[in-house]
Amino acid sequence: MFHKGHAALARFAVVAALAGGLAACSMGGGGGGQLSAGLTAPMNAPGAKLNRVEALFLLNDFRRSQGAADVRGDTVLDGTAQSLATNYAKTGAQPILPPGAVVMRLSAGYTTFAEAFSGWRNVPADAAAISDATAKRAGLGVAYDPNSTHGVYWVLVLDD
């Protein structure tokens, strides 16, 4: 009887370990739910570079959790989003949806992509927008202006 109890306990431990591993994968990778340095790198410094690959991975991981297909990174949309973010930081005026774009999401004041993305993910209208099923391509821009009201400005553009 004692031996059977150990076998059951061992099976439970294996199942728990596998479940924990799958949960970490569904959180965008990384052990223990930790976000990568690319997603938590502060953008409030001149010359800071966003890790667009990791940002796109996080976006697509969320889209899949909402039943939407992945979007692919697009350098033209990145350029558009970057231009919009730079102007947003300089003027404080929210940009308008570019012609042909399906979705645009804006944010200001968040230092890291992880923070900006959490803001979008946790607002139902933003979460629905970034999960738009018609979107196929994504562009992301971030700009820092130390003399602006919010410092860091984010623009996400999705297109079909």
mmCIF file of N, CA and C in Angstrom, residues 43-46 86-92 143-153:
data_model
loop_
_atom_site.group_PDB
_atom_site.id
_atom_site.type_symbol
_atom_site.label_atom_id
_atom_site.label_comp_id
_atom_site.label_asym_id
_atom_site.label_seq_id
_atom_site.Cartn_x
_atom_site.Cartn_y
_atom_site.Cartn_z
ATOM 1 N N MET A 43 12.183 52.460 -22.196
ATOM 2 C CA MET A 43 12.308 53.237 -23.431
ATOM 3 C C MET A 43 12.467 54.728 -23.153
ATOM 4 N N ASN A 44 12.633 55.091 -21.892
ATOM 5 C CA ASN A 44 12.731 56.504 -21.539
ATOM 6 C C ASN A 44 14.186 56.977 -21.467
ATOM 7 N N ALA A 45 14.938 56.595 -22.473
ATOM 8 C CA ALA A 45 16.321 57.041 -22.603
ATOM 9 C C ALA A 45 16.616 57.250 -24.084
ATOM 10 N N PRO A 46 17.373 58.287 -24.410
ATOM 11 C CA PRO A 46 17.722 58.500 -25.820
ATOM 12 C C PRO A 46 18.429 57.260 -26.381
ATOM 13 N N THR A 86 6.539 59.383 -32.985
ATOM 14 C CA THR A 86 7.446 60.531 -32.878
ATOM 15 C C THR A 86 6.665 61.840 -32.877
ATOM 16 N N ASN A 87 5.703 61.948 -33.780
ATOM 17 C CA ASN A 87 4.876 63.157 -33.838
ATOM 18 C C ASN A 87 4.008 63.293 -32.588
ATOM 19 N N TYR A 88 3.470 62.188 -32.112
ATOM 20 C CA TYR A 88 2.662 62.162 -30.893
ATOM 21 C C TYR A 88 3.480 62.684 -29.711
ATOM 22 N N ALA A 89 4.737 62.229 -29.605
ATOM 23 C CA ALA A 89 5.599 62.666 -28.509
ATOM 24 C C ALA A 89 5.938 64.153 -28.610
ATOM 25 N N LYS A 90 6.147 64.633 -29.824
ATOM 26 C CA LYS A 90 6.518 66.043 -30.014
ATOM 27 C C LYS A 90 5.350 66.993 -29.786
ATOM 28 N N THR A 91 4.156 66.590 -30.211
ATOM 29 C CA THR A 91 3.014 67.509 -30.172
ATOM 30 C C THR A 91 2.027 67.223 -29.040
ATOM 31 N N GLY A 92 1.997 65.978 -28.566
ATOM 32 C CA GLY A 92 1.000 65.581 -27.574
ATOM 33 C C GLY A 92 -0.366 65.324 -28.184
ATOM 34 N N ALA A 143 8.323 56.361 -29.038
ATOM 35 C CA ALA A 143 9.141 57.573 -29.055
ATOM 36 C C ALA A 143 9.262 58.124 -27.643
ATOM 37 N N TYR A 144 10.432 58.651 -27.364
ATOM 38 C CA TYR A 144 10.700 59.256 -26.066
ATOM 39 C C TYR A 144 11.029 60.731 -26.267
ATOM 40 N N ASP A 145 10.344 61.567 -25.513
ATOM 41 C CA ASP A 145 10.632 62.997 -25.511
ATOM 42 C C ASP A 145 10.646 63.450 -24.051
ATOM 43 N N PRO A 146 11.839 63.726 -23.511
ATOM 44 C CA PRO A 146 11.925 64.075 -22.094
ATOM 45 C C PRO A 146 11.207 65.380 -21.743
ATOM 46 N N ASN A 147 10.939 66.206 -22.745
ATOM 47 C CA ASN A 147 10.263 67.482 -22.492
ATOM 48 C C ASN A 147 8.752 67.402 -22.680
ATOM 49 N N SER A 148 8.241 66.216 -22.963
ATOM 50 C CA SER A 148 6.808 66.053 -23.194
ATOM 51 C C SER A 148 6.080 65.750 -21.891
ATOM 52 N N THR A 149 4.767 65.765 -21.957
ATOM 53 C CA THR A 149 3.936 65.506 -20.783
ATOM 54 C C THR A 149 4.116 64.092 -20.242
ATOM 55 N N HIS A 150 4.152 63.095 -21.146
ATOM 56 C CA HIS A 150 4.160 61.697 -20.714
ATOM 57 C C HIS A 150 5.484 60.978 -20.925
ATOM 58 N N GLY A 151 6.427 61.569 -21.599
ATOM 59 C CA GLY A 151 7.741 60.960 -21.785
ATOM 60 C C GLY A 151 7.793 59.951 -22.920
ATOM 61 N N VAL A 152 7.151 58.808 -22.736
ATOM 62 C CA VAL A 152 7.200 57.720 -23.721
ATOM 63 C C VAL A 152 5.823 57.566 -24.364
ATOM 64 N N TYR A 153 5.819 57.440 -25.687
ATOM 65 C CA TYR A 153 4.579 57.343 -26.469
ATOM 66 C C TYR A 153 4.642 56.093 -27.345
#
